[in-house]
């Protein structure tokens, strides 16, 4: 009921062009010329009543540039393939400076066909996030003439068991709506619908391009290889990526726990054994869009992977799941 009222409110607000239900309701559309302001650091947290929340992140402050290593997409028959020699883009997330986070911060910009979680706080009684049924978010780029951006996204921002555009909509609505700097009033009185969607996609890609995980690992002799006797060691992976990024990223593993494998059975190392994700952490000076970042170590536990020597498998993609990208990383 509450969500419905917000929706009704926005229809009206949209027509008369007044304030709508945003992260900071009632925020002025004027005077967000960030170059005239000192580029403040996003953590420790800035107070939105004292600074311009369009010019520095004030809602969260800890940026996470996240990637996947997957071996298949589940939609190969529709031509949804993984780019050879590249990890794929997962997203650009915003945590509070203390490492906790929230999601789906503006339901008036809900473009996720499969909300996950399906309530804003993930609890059964939380505010429902209604599944989006309109034209996919990729189509939002067309009036902006951003066909090159769409091609890049279709090459490197790849979903698993879902169409890519549905996944992009998920990433935007779950995460980008929580950034103060992608808030609609920041774009001024001549805001064009979905301008901030384009801005978010471009920003997520600019971060992704700074952290070429595949290349970094390959240059250290770490490449995907199958065979149970061909494992890598967590400390070696962490060392390479920390050195390149300038701080320790989070490494995520899936697959069996080490203590259930032949090599690790009955041992105390119960970490997972198949390398699948990396999250690079940064703070930003000024708008995150400018990319003026400083790397920071992952907050909390830096991995769920097994730590034992040779315990981690970095798998080769399945036959037929990859293609050579025609647009460069
Ligand atoms: C915008 O800036 C001008 C020039 O400093 C100032 O006169 C005006 O009050 C400001 N308006 C708002 C809404 O901040
Ligand atoms: C982390 O910071 C957020 C935002 O200030 C706050 O709402 C939350 O309670 C904090 N969480 C913890 C565990 O301190
Ligand atoms: C959710 O709401 C129901 C009905 O109001 C209540 O019985 C239940 O305890 C609530 N659950 C939680 C986890 O708050
Ligand atoms: C959210 O998903 C859970 C698990 O699939 C389901 O039981 C619940 O009814 C859903 N809640 C809403 C608000 O759609
Ligand atoms: C592991 O535990 C199982 C059952 O507790 C036992 O049968 C087996 O011998 C143990 N293996 C090793 C290598 O200790
Ligand atoms: C592996 O470790 C997990 C977590 O500590 C534990 O729950 C599980 O029983 C262990 N499994 C085996 C086979 O030792
Ligand atoms: C990350 O942690 C390491 C080890 O504790 C420390 O030496 C390093 O200074 C930290 N790096 C940053 C950027 O905080
Ligand atoms: C590598 O191993 C994984 C896991 O068994 C499998 O899914 C994948 O198809 C394999 N790739 C190749 C090229 O054999």
GROMACS .gro file of C-alpha atoms and ligand atoms in nm:
model
  441
    1UNK     CA    1   0.000   0.000   0.000
    2UNK     CA    2   0.274   0.239   0.100
    3UNK     CA    3   0.473   0.164  -0.217
    4UNK     CA    4   0.162   0.224  -0.425
    5UNK     CA    5   0.110   0.567  -0.274
    6UNK     CA    6   0.467   0.660  -0.355
    7UNK     CA    7   0.407   0.553  -0.713
    8UNK     CA    8   0.091   0.762  -0.739
    9UNK     CA    9   0.278   1.055  -0.586
   10UNK     CA   10   0.549   1.031  -0.845
   11UNK     CA   11   0.313   1.024  -1.138
   12UNK     CA   12   0.175   1.356  -1.017
   13UNK     CA   13   0.520   1.492  -0.932
   14UNK     CA   14   0.647   1.391  -1.275
   15UNK     CA   15   0.370   1.579  -1.449
   16UNK     CA   16   0.407   1.902  -1.260
   17UNK     CA   17   0.785   1.874  -1.246
   18UNK     CA   18   0.820   1.920  -0.872
   19UNK     CA   19   1.020   1.719  -0.621
   20UNK     CA   20   0.973   1.344  -0.630
   21UNK     CA   21   1.040   1.060  -0.387
   22UNK     CA   22   1.419   1.048  -0.392
   23UNK     CA   23   1.694   0.961  -0.150
   24UNK     CA   24   1.674   1.312  -0.003
   25UNK     CA   25   1.321   1.439  -0.071
   26UNK     CA   26   1.289   1.806  -0.150
   27UNK     CA   27   1.650   1.845  -0.260
   28UNK     CA   28   1.709   2.148  -0.481
   29UNK     CA   29   1.801   2.096  -0.847
   30UNK     CA   30   2.011   2.413  -0.842
   31UNK     CA   31   2.374   2.493  -0.780
   32UNK     CA   32   2.538   2.151  -0.804
   33UNK     CA   33   2.846   2.275  -0.989
   34UNK     CA   34   3.091   2.038  -0.827
   35UNK     CA   35   3.403   2.189  -0.979
   36UNK     CA   36   3.340   2.496  -0.762
   37UNK     CA   37   3.349   2.283  -0.450
   38UNK     CA   38   3.632   2.122  -0.260
   39UNK     CA   39   3.640   1.749  -0.351
   40UNK     CA   40   3.567   1.593  -0.013
   41UNK     CA   41   3.647   1.231   0.076
   42UNK     CA   42   3.352   0.989   0.096
   43UNK     CA   43   3.463   0.821   0.421
   44UNK     CA   44   3.441   0.886   0.712
   45UNK     CA   45   3.081   0.982   0.631
   46UNK     CA   46   2.996   1.335   0.523
   47UNK     CA   47   2.686   1.506   0.659
   48UNK     CA   48   2.439   1.577   0.374
   49UNK     CA   49   2.304   1.882   0.553
   50UNK     CA   50   2.650   2.040   0.556
   51UNK     CA   51   2.787   1.942   0.213
   52UNK     CA   52   2.645   1.907  -0.139
   53UNK     CA   53   2.543   1.541  -0.160
   54UNK     CA   54   2.564   1.564  -0.542
   55UNK     CA   55   2.935   1.639  -0.521
   56UNK     CA   56   3.049   1.378  -0.268
   57UNK     CA   57   2.891   1.049  -0.163
   58UNK     CA   58   2.700   1.114   0.156
   59UNK     CA   59   2.467   0.815   0.176
   60UNK     CA   60   2.735   0.547   0.170
   61UNK     CA   61   3.098   0.625   0.104
   62UNK     CA   62   3.268   0.294   0.041
   63UNK     CA   63   3.264   0.198  -0.328
   64UNK     CA   64   3.290  -0.163  -0.437
   65UNK     CA   65   3.381  -0.241  -0.797
   66UNK     CA   66   3.278  -0.603  -0.835
   67UNK     CA   67   3.345  -0.876  -1.092
   68UNK     CA   68   3.259  -1.237  -1.165
   69UNK     CA   69   3.452  -1.529  -1.297
   70UNK     CA   70   3.188  -1.772  -1.427
   71UNK     CA   71   3.231  -2.070  -1.655
   72UNK     CA   72   2.894  -2.049  -1.835
   73UNK     CA   73   2.596  -1.814  -1.874
   74UNK     CA   74   2.309  -2.062  -1.903
   75UNK     CA   75   2.190  -1.868  -2.208
   76UNK     CA   76   2.452  -1.977  -2.459
   77UNK     CA   77   2.179  -2.082  -2.703
   78UNK     CA   78   2.063  -1.717  -2.717
   79UNK     CA   79   2.418  -1.602  -2.790
   80UNK     CA   80   2.483  -1.474  -2.437
   81UNK     CA   81   2.852  -1.559  -2.405
   82UNK     CA   82   3.144  -1.466  -2.181
   83UNK     CA   83   3.433  -1.250  -2.308
   84UNK     CA   84   3.758  -1.445  -2.354
   85UNK     CA   85   4.043  -1.340  -2.126
   86UNK     CA   86   3.833  -1.111  -1.905
   87UNK     CA   87   3.643  -1.133  -1.582
   88UNK     CA   88   3.294  -0.988  -1.625
   89UNK     CA   89   3.149  -0.681  -1.461
   90UNK     CA   90   2.913  -0.744  -1.172
   91UNK     CA   91   2.848  -0.390  -1.058
   92UNK     CA   92   2.945  -0.078  -0.867
   93UNK     CA   93   2.809  -0.091  -0.515
   94UNK     CA   94   2.794   0.151  -0.228
   95UNK     CA   95   2.845   0.047   0.133
   96UNK     CA   96   2.822   0.267   0.438
   97UNK     CA   97   3.169   0.353   0.565
   98UNK     CA   98   3.127   0.089   0.836
   99UNK     CA   99   3.077  -0.184   0.575
  100UNK     CA  100   2.702  -0.237   0.614
  101UNK     CA  101   2.470  -0.147   0.330
  102UNK     CA  102   2.116  -0.097   0.214
  103UNK     CA  103   1.943  -0.143  -0.121
  104UNK     CA  104   1.654  -0.040  -0.348
  105UNK     CA  105   1.668   0.313  -0.205
  106UNK     CA  106   1.425   0.472  -0.455
  107UNK     CA  107   1.132   0.262  -0.570
  108UNK     CA  108   1.033   0.530  -0.823
  109UNK     CA  109   1.337   0.407  -1.019
  110UNK     CA  110   1.266   0.034  -0.991
  111UNK     CA  111   1.375  -0.133  -1.319
  112UNK     CA  112   1.464  -0.478  -1.180
  113UNK     CA  113   1.242  -0.754  -1.323
  114UNK     CA  114   1.353  -1.001  -1.051
  115UNK     CA  115   1.406  -0.807  -0.727
  116UNK     CA  116   1.643  -0.986  -0.495
  117UNK     CA  117   1.574  -0.955  -0.210
  118UNK     CA  118   1.208  -0.885  -0.277
  119UNK     CA  119   1.170  -0.639   0.011
  120UNK     CA  120   1.389  -0.333   0.066
  121UNK     CA  121   1.540  -0.465   0.389
  122UNK     CA  122   1.532  -0.833   0.294
  123UNK     CA  123   1.290  -0.922   0.571
  124UNK     CA  124   0.951  -1.081   0.522
  125UNK     CA  125   0.769  -0.775   0.653
  126UNK     CA  126   0.982  -0.516   0.475
  127UNK     CA  127   0.861  -0.281   0.199
  128UNK     CA  128   0.788  -0.486  -0.110
  129UNK     CA  129   1.004  -0.423  -0.419
  130UNK     CA  130   0.759  -0.475  -0.707
  131UNK     CA  131   0.900  -0.666  -1.008
  132UNK     CA  132   0.954  -0.434  -1.305
  133UNK     CA  133   0.767  -0.524  -1.623
  134UNK     CA  134   0.842  -0.232  -1.857
  135UNK     CA  135   1.089  -0.205  -2.147
  136UNK     CA  136   1.430  -0.333  -2.037
  137UNK     CA  137   1.681  -0.083  -1.902
  138UNK     CA  138   1.905  -0.133  -2.207
  139UNK     CA  139   1.643   0.047  -2.416
  140UNK     CA  140   1.692   0.357  -2.194
  141UNK     CA  141   2.027   0.413  -2.366
  142UNK     CA  142   1.883   0.433  -2.715
  143UNK     CA  143   1.744   0.791  -2.706
  144UNK     CA  144   2.091   0.897  -2.586
  145UNK     CA  145   2.247   0.734  -2.893
  146UNK     CA  146   2.463   0.517  -2.668
  147UNK     CA  147   2.476   0.208  -2.890
  148UNK     CA  148   2.850   0.178  -2.831
  149UNK     CA  149   2.788   0.167  -2.457
  150UNK     CA  150   2.524  -0.102  -2.508
  151UNK     CA  151   2.768  -0.306  -2.712
  152UNK     CA  152   3.034  -0.276  -2.442
  153UNK     CA  153   2.784  -0.380  -2.176
  154UNK     CA  154   2.664  -0.673  -2.388
  155UNK     CA  155   3.026  -0.785  -2.413
  156UNK     CA  156   3.152  -0.745  -2.056
  157UNK     CA  157   2.847  -0.708  -1.825
  158UNK     CA  158   2.710  -1.058  -1.852
  159UNK     CA  159   2.436  -1.225  -1.651
  160UNK     CA  160   2.403  -1.587  -1.553
  161UNK     CA  161   2.067  -1.761  -1.603
  162UNK     CA  162   1.908  -1.424  -1.682
  163UNK     CA  163   1.914  -1.187  -1.978
  164UNK     CA  164   2.185  -0.923  -1.949
  165UNK     CA  165   1.949  -0.623  -1.948
  166UNK     CA  166   1.746  -0.768  -1.661
  167UNK     CA  167   2.070  -0.794  -1.464
  168UNK     CA  168   2.170  -0.435  -1.548
  169UNK     CA  169   1.828  -0.322  -1.423
  170UNK     CA  170   1.889  -0.516  -1.103
  171UNK     CA  171   2.227  -0.354  -1.049
  172UNK     CA  172   2.092  -0.005  -1.114
  173UNK     CA  173   1.784  -0.024  -0.895
  174UNK     CA  174   1.936  -0.221  -0.611
  175UNK     CA  175   2.260  -0.022  -0.589
  176UNK     CA  176   2.272   0.300  -0.793
  177UNK     CA  177   1.955   0.439  -0.631
  178UNK     CA  178   2.144   0.443  -0.301
  179UNK     CA  179   2.415   0.678  -0.431
  180UNK     CA  180   2.359   1.042  -0.339
  181UNK     CA  181   2.558   1.140  -0.650
  182UNK     CA  182   2.326   0.961  -0.895
  183UNK     CA  183   2.027   1.131  -0.739
  184UNK     CA  184   1.801   1.296  -0.997
  185UNK     CA  185   1.817   1.656  -0.859
  186UNK     CA  186   2.196   1.647  -0.912
  187UNK     CA  187   2.132   1.664  -1.287
  188UNK     CA  188   1.970   2.006  -1.266
  189UNK     CA  189   1.646   2.154  -1.396
  190UNK     CA  190   1.705   2.023  -1.750
  191UNK     CA  191   1.739   1.662  -1.639
  192UNK     CA  192   1.646   1.419  -1.916
  193UNK     CA  193   1.472   1.099  -1.809
  194UNK     CA  194   1.723   0.819  -1.736
  195UNK     CA  195   2.024   1.047  -1.764
  196UNK     CA  196   2.154   0.909  -1.435
  197UNK     CA  197   2.113   0.552  -1.563
  198UNK     CA  198   2.356   0.628  -1.844
  199UNK     CA  199   2.586   0.802  -1.596
  200UNK     CA  200   2.581   0.501  -1.362
  201UNK     CA  201   2.656   0.252  -1.637
  202UNK     CA  202   2.944   0.464  -1.762
  203UNK     CA  203   3.080   0.507  -1.410
  204UNK     CA  204   3.058   0.134  -1.332
  205UNK     CA  205   3.250   0.064  -1.653
  206UNK     CA  206   3.515   0.326  -1.581
  207UNK     CA  207   3.585   0.153  -1.247
  208UNK     CA  208   3.582  -0.190  -1.413
  209UNK     CA  209   3.841  -0.078  -1.666
  210UNK     CA  210   4.078   0.020  -1.382
  211UNK     CA  211   4.089  -0.333  -1.240
  212UNK     CA  212   4.168  -0.584  -1.518
  213UNK     CA  213   4.168  -0.892  -1.297
  214UNK     CA  214   4.231  -1.143  -1.575
  215UNK     CA  215   4.536  -0.957  -1.701
  216UNK     CA  216   4.675  -0.897  -1.353
  217UNK     CA  217   4.654  -1.265  -1.265
  218UNK     CA  218   4.784  -1.379  -1.604
  219UNK     CA  219   5.088  -1.154  -1.576
  220UNK     CA  220   5.165  -1.335  -1.251
  221UNK     CA  221   5.130  -1.674  -1.423
  222UNK     CA  222   4.783  -1.738  -1.281
  223UNK     CA  223   4.547  -1.855  -1.555
  224UNK     CA  224   4.237  -2.073  -1.556
  225UNK     CA  225   4.326  -2.442  -1.567
  226UNK     CA  226   4.118  -2.749  -1.507
  227UNK     CA  227   4.224  -3.061  -1.323
  228UNK     CA  228   4.191  -3.119  -0.950
  229UNK     CA  229   4.568  -3.120  -0.904
  230UNK     CA  230   4.599  -2.771  -1.055
  231UNK     CA  231   4.487  -2.555  -0.765
  232UNK     CA  232   4.608  -2.209  -0.665
  233UNK     CA  233   4.673  -2.072  -0.318
  234UNK     CA  234   4.465  -1.792  -0.165
  235UNK     CA  235   4.769  -1.602  -0.038
  236UNK     CA  236   4.919  -1.590  -0.389
  237UNK     CA  237   4.597  -1.459  -0.547
  238UNK     CA  238   4.549  -1.203  -0.271
  239UNK     CA  239   4.908  -1.086  -0.300
  240UNK     CA  240   4.891  -1.023  -0.676
  241UNK     CA  241   4.557  -0.841  -0.666
  242UNK     CA  242   4.648  -0.635  -0.358
  243UNK     CA  243   4.968  -0.520  -0.517
  244UNK     CA  244   4.795  -0.419  -0.840
  245UNK     CA  245   4.494  -0.250  -0.681
  246UNK     CA  246   4.683  -0.097  -0.391
  247UNK     CA  247   4.470  -0.262  -0.122
  248UNK     CA  248   4.330  -0.604  -0.044
  249UNK     CA  249   4.011  -0.690  -0.236
  250UNK     CA  250   3.749  -0.940  -0.124
  251UNK     CA  251   3.786  -1.275  -0.300
  252UNK     CA  252   3.474  -1.489  -0.328
  253UNK     CA  253   3.470  -1.862  -0.389
  254UNK     CA  254   3.188  -2.107  -0.452
  255UNK     CA  255   3.183  -2.483  -0.508
  256UNK     CA  256   3.262  -2.747  -0.247
  257UNK     CA  257   3.411  -2.661   0.089
  258UNK     CA  258   3.775  -2.765   0.119
  259UNK     CA  259   3.698  -2.997   0.412
  260UNK     CA  260   3.468  -3.196   0.185
  261UNK     CA  261   3.730  -3.247  -0.088
  262UNK     CA  262   3.975  -3.539  -0.102
  263UNK     CA  263   4.269  -3.314  -0.020
  264UNK     CA  264   4.108  -3.135   0.271
  265UNK     CA  265   3.871  -3.390   0.418
  266UNK     CA  266   3.830  -3.375   0.795
  267UNK     CA  267   4.060  -3.075   0.817
  268UNK     CA  268   3.982  -2.740   0.979
  269UNK     CA  269   3.980  -2.540   0.652
  270UNK     CA  270   3.616  -2.520   0.548
  271UNK     CA  271   3.659  -2.239   0.291
  272UNK     CA  272   3.511  -2.274  -0.058
  273UNK     CA  273   3.731  -2.392  -0.343
  274UNK     CA  274   3.615  -2.247  -0.677
  275UNK     CA  275   3.725  -1.889  -0.750
  276UNK     CA  276   3.422  -1.686  -0.863
  277UNK     CA  277   3.420  -1.321  -0.748
  278UNK     CA  278   3.636  -1.023  -0.664
  279UNK     CA  279   3.529  -0.695  -0.498
  280UNK     CA  280   3.770  -0.398  -0.507
  281UNK     CA  281   3.712  -0.132  -0.239
  282UNK     CA  282   3.773   0.242  -0.274
  283UNK     CA  283   3.686   0.578  -0.122
  284UNK     CA  284   3.629   0.865  -0.363
  285UNK     CA  285   3.722   1.231  -0.349
  286UNK     CA  286   3.435   1.434  -0.492
  287UNK     CA  287   3.186   1.269  -0.727
  288UNK     CA  288   3.268   0.900  -0.777
  289UNK     CA  289   3.201   0.966  -1.146
  290UNK     CA  290   3.535   1.150  -1.164
  291UNK     CA  291   3.723   0.837  -1.053
  292UNK     CA  292   3.938   1.024  -0.803
  293UNK     CA  293   3.967   0.725  -0.572
  294UNK     CA  294   4.191   0.580  -0.308
  295UNK     CA  295   4.203   0.202  -0.266
  296UNK     CA  296   4.113   0.059   0.073
  297UNK     CA  297   4.129  -0.290   0.217
  298UNK     CA  298   3.815  -0.503   0.213
  299UNK     CA  299   3.610  -0.450   0.526
  300UNK     CA  300   3.518  -0.750   0.737
  301UNK     CA  301   3.636  -1.093   0.632
  302UNK     CA  302   3.842  -1.057   0.312
  303UNK     CA  303   3.747  -1.397   0.170
  304UNK     CA  304   3.531  -1.707   0.200
  305UNK     CA  305   3.783  -1.910   0.000
  306UNK     CA  306   3.992  -2.194   0.140
  307UNK     CA  307   4.337  -2.086   0.258
  308UNK     CA  308   4.518  -2.418   0.227
  309UNK     CA  309   4.799  -2.447  -0.025
  310UNK     CA  310   4.669  -2.529  -0.372
  311UNK     CA  311   4.306  -2.542  -0.251
  312UNK     CA  312   4.152  -2.299  -0.502
  313UNK     CA  313   4.043  -2.395  -0.851
  314UNK     CA  314   4.037  -2.120  -1.116
  315UNK     CA  315   3.835  -2.299  -1.380
  316UNK     CA  316   3.847  -2.282  -1.756
  317UNK     CA  317   3.522  -2.167  -1.913
  318UNK     CA  318   3.303  -2.437  -2.065
  319UNK     CA  319   3.341  -2.513  -2.433
  320UNK     CA  320   3.102  -2.288  -2.626
  321UNK     CA  321   3.053  -2.039  -2.340
  322UNK     CA  322   3.314  -1.787  -2.452
  323UNK     CA  323   3.372  -1.559  -2.745
  324UNK     CA  324   3.650  -1.327  -2.849
  325UNK     CA  325   3.536  -0.970  -2.770
  326UNK     CA  326   3.516  -0.737  -3.067
  327UNK     CA  327   3.533  -0.429  -2.842
  328UNK     CA  328   3.844  -0.386  -2.627
  329UNK     CA  329   3.831  -0.408  -2.245
  330LIG     C1  330   2.201   2.925  -0.599
  330LIG     O1  331   2.315   3.007  -0.605
  330LIG     C2  332   2.284   3.146  -0.617
  330LIG     C3  333   2.417   3.220  -0.635
  330LIG     O2  334   2.501   3.192  -0.527
  330LIG     C4  335   2.207   3.190  -0.494
  330LIG     O3  336   2.172   3.324  -0.508
  330LIG     C5  337   2.082   3.106  -0.479
  330LIG     O4  338   2.017   3.136  -0.358
  330LIG     C6  339   2.116   2.958  -0.479
  330LIG     N1  340   1.992   2.881  -0.479
  330LIG     C7  341   1.980   2.768  -0.413
  330LIG     C8  342   1.846   2.700  -0.419
  330LIG     O5  343   2.071   2.715  -0.351
  331LIG     C1  344   2.661   0.163   0.981
  331LIG     O1  345   2.632   0.292   0.935
  331LIG     C2  346   2.497   0.309   0.895
  331LIG     C3  347   2.484   0.448   0.833
  331LIG     O2  348   2.532   0.545   0.915
  331LIG     C4  349   2.406   0.291   1.015
  331LIG     O3  350   2.270   0.305   0.977
  331LIG     C5  351   2.429   0.150   1.070
  331LIG     O4  352   2.353   0.132   1.186
  331LIG     C6  353   2.576   0.126   1.101
  331LIG     N1  354   2.593  -0.014   1.132
  331LIG     C7  355   2.670  -0.055   1.230
  331LIG     C8  356   2.678  -0.203   1.250
  331LIG     O5  357   2.729   0.024   1.301
  332LIG     C1  358   0.566  -0.982   1.042
  332LIG     O1  359   0.432  -0.937   1.057
  332LIG     C2  360   0.347  -1.035   1.115
  332LIG     C3  361   0.203  -0.982   1.111
  332LIG     O2  362   0.200  -0.848   1.151
  332LIG     C4  363   0.395  -1.065   1.259
  332LIG     O3  364   0.313  -1.163   1.317
  332LIG     C5  365   0.537  -1.115   1.252
  332LIG     O4  366   0.589  -1.134   1.382
  332LIG     C6  367   0.627  -1.019   1.176
  332LIG     N1  368   0.759  -1.082   1.154
  332LIG     C7  369   0.873  -1.018   1.174
  332LIG     C8  370   0.998  -1.095   1.145
  332LIG     O5  371   0.878  -0.902   1.211
  333LIG     C1  372   0.955  -1.280  -0.119
  333LIG     O1  373   1.008  -1.407  -0.151
  333LIG     C2  374   0.979  -1.507  -0.055
  333LIG     C3  375   1.057  -1.631  -0.090
  333LIG     O2  376   1.049  -1.660  -0.226
  333LIG     C4  377   0.827  -1.529  -0.055
  333LIG     O3  378   0.793  -1.627   0.041
  333LIG     C5  379   0.758  -1.397  -0.018
  333LIG     O4  380   0.620  -1.410  -0.026
  333LIG     C6  381   0.804  -1.285  -0.111
  333LIG     N1  382   0.756  -1.158  -0.056
  333LIG     C7  383   0.704  -1.061  -0.130
  333LIG     C8  384   0.666  -0.936  -0.058
  333LIG     O5  385   0.686  -1.073  -0.251
  334LIG     C1  386   3.762  -3.855   0.779
  334LIG     O1  387   3.651  -3.886   0.865
  334LIG     C2  388   3.584  -4.001   0.823
  334LIG     C3  389   3.454  -4.012   0.906
  334LIG     O2  390   3.466  -3.943   1.026
  334LIG     C4  391   3.676  -4.122   0.843
  334LIG     O3  392   3.611  -4.239   0.805
  334LIG     C5  393   3.800  -4.100   0.756
  334LIG     O4  394   3.895  -4.201   0.780
  334LIG     C6  395   3.867  -3.965   0.784
  334LIG     N1  396   3.969  -3.940   0.685
  334LIG     C7  397   4.087  -3.891   0.715
  334LIG     C8  398   4.182  -3.870   0.598
  334LIG     O5  399   4.121  -3.864   0.827
  335LIG     C1  400   3.327  -2.885   0.707
  335LIG     O1  401   3.324  -2.765   0.783
  335LIG     C2  402   3.195  -2.717   0.807
  335LIG     C3  403   3.206  -2.580   0.872
  335LIG     O2  404   3.300  -2.580   0.975
  335LIG     C4  405   3.122  -2.818   0.894
  335LIG     O3  406   2.992  -2.771   0.921
  335LIG     C5  407   3.115  -2.950   0.818
  335LIG     O4  408   3.057  -3.051   0.902
  335LIG     C6  409   3.253  -2.996   0.777
  335LIG     N1  410   3.240  -3.111   0.690
  335LIG     C7  411   3.323  -3.215   0.696
  335LIG     C8  412   3.296  -3.326   0.600
  335LIG     O5  413   3.414  -3.222   0.775
  336LIG     C1  414   4.578  -0.304   0.417
  336LIG     O1  415   4.615  -0.393   0.519
  336LIG     C2  416   4.756  -0.418   0.522
  336LIG     C3  417   4.780  -0.531   0.622
  336LIG     O2  418   4.718  -0.504   0.743
  336LIG     C4  419   4.826  -0.289   0.558
  336LIG     O3  420   4.964  -0.310   0.562
  336LIG     C5  421   4.793  -0.187   0.453
  336LIG     O4  422   4.849  -0.062   0.489
  336LIG     C6  423   4.643  -0.170   0.435
  336LIG     N1  424   4.622  -0.089   0.319
  336LIG     C7  425   4.539   0.013   0.316
  336LIG     C8  426   4.528   0.087   0.186
  336LIG     O5  427   4.472   0.046   0.413
  337LIG     C1  428   3.654  -2.686  -1.658
  337LIG     O1  429   3.595  -2.743  -1.544
  337LIG     C2  430   3.465  -2.696  -1.514
  337LIG     C3  431   3.420  -2.762  -1.384
  337LIG     O2  432   3.424  -2.899  -1.395
  337LIG     C4  433   3.372  -2.726  -1.630
  337LIG     O3  434   3.244  -2.674  -1.602
  337LIG     C5  435   3.427  -2.663  -1.755
  337LIG     O4  436   3.345  -2.696  -1.866
  337LIG     C6  437   3.569  -2.711  -1.780
  337LIG     N1  438   3.621  -2.640  -1.894
  337LIG     C7  439   3.685  -2.703  -1.991
  337LIG     C8  440   3.733  -2.621  -2.106
  337LIG     O5  441   3.705  -2.824  -1.987
   0.00000   0.00000   0.00000
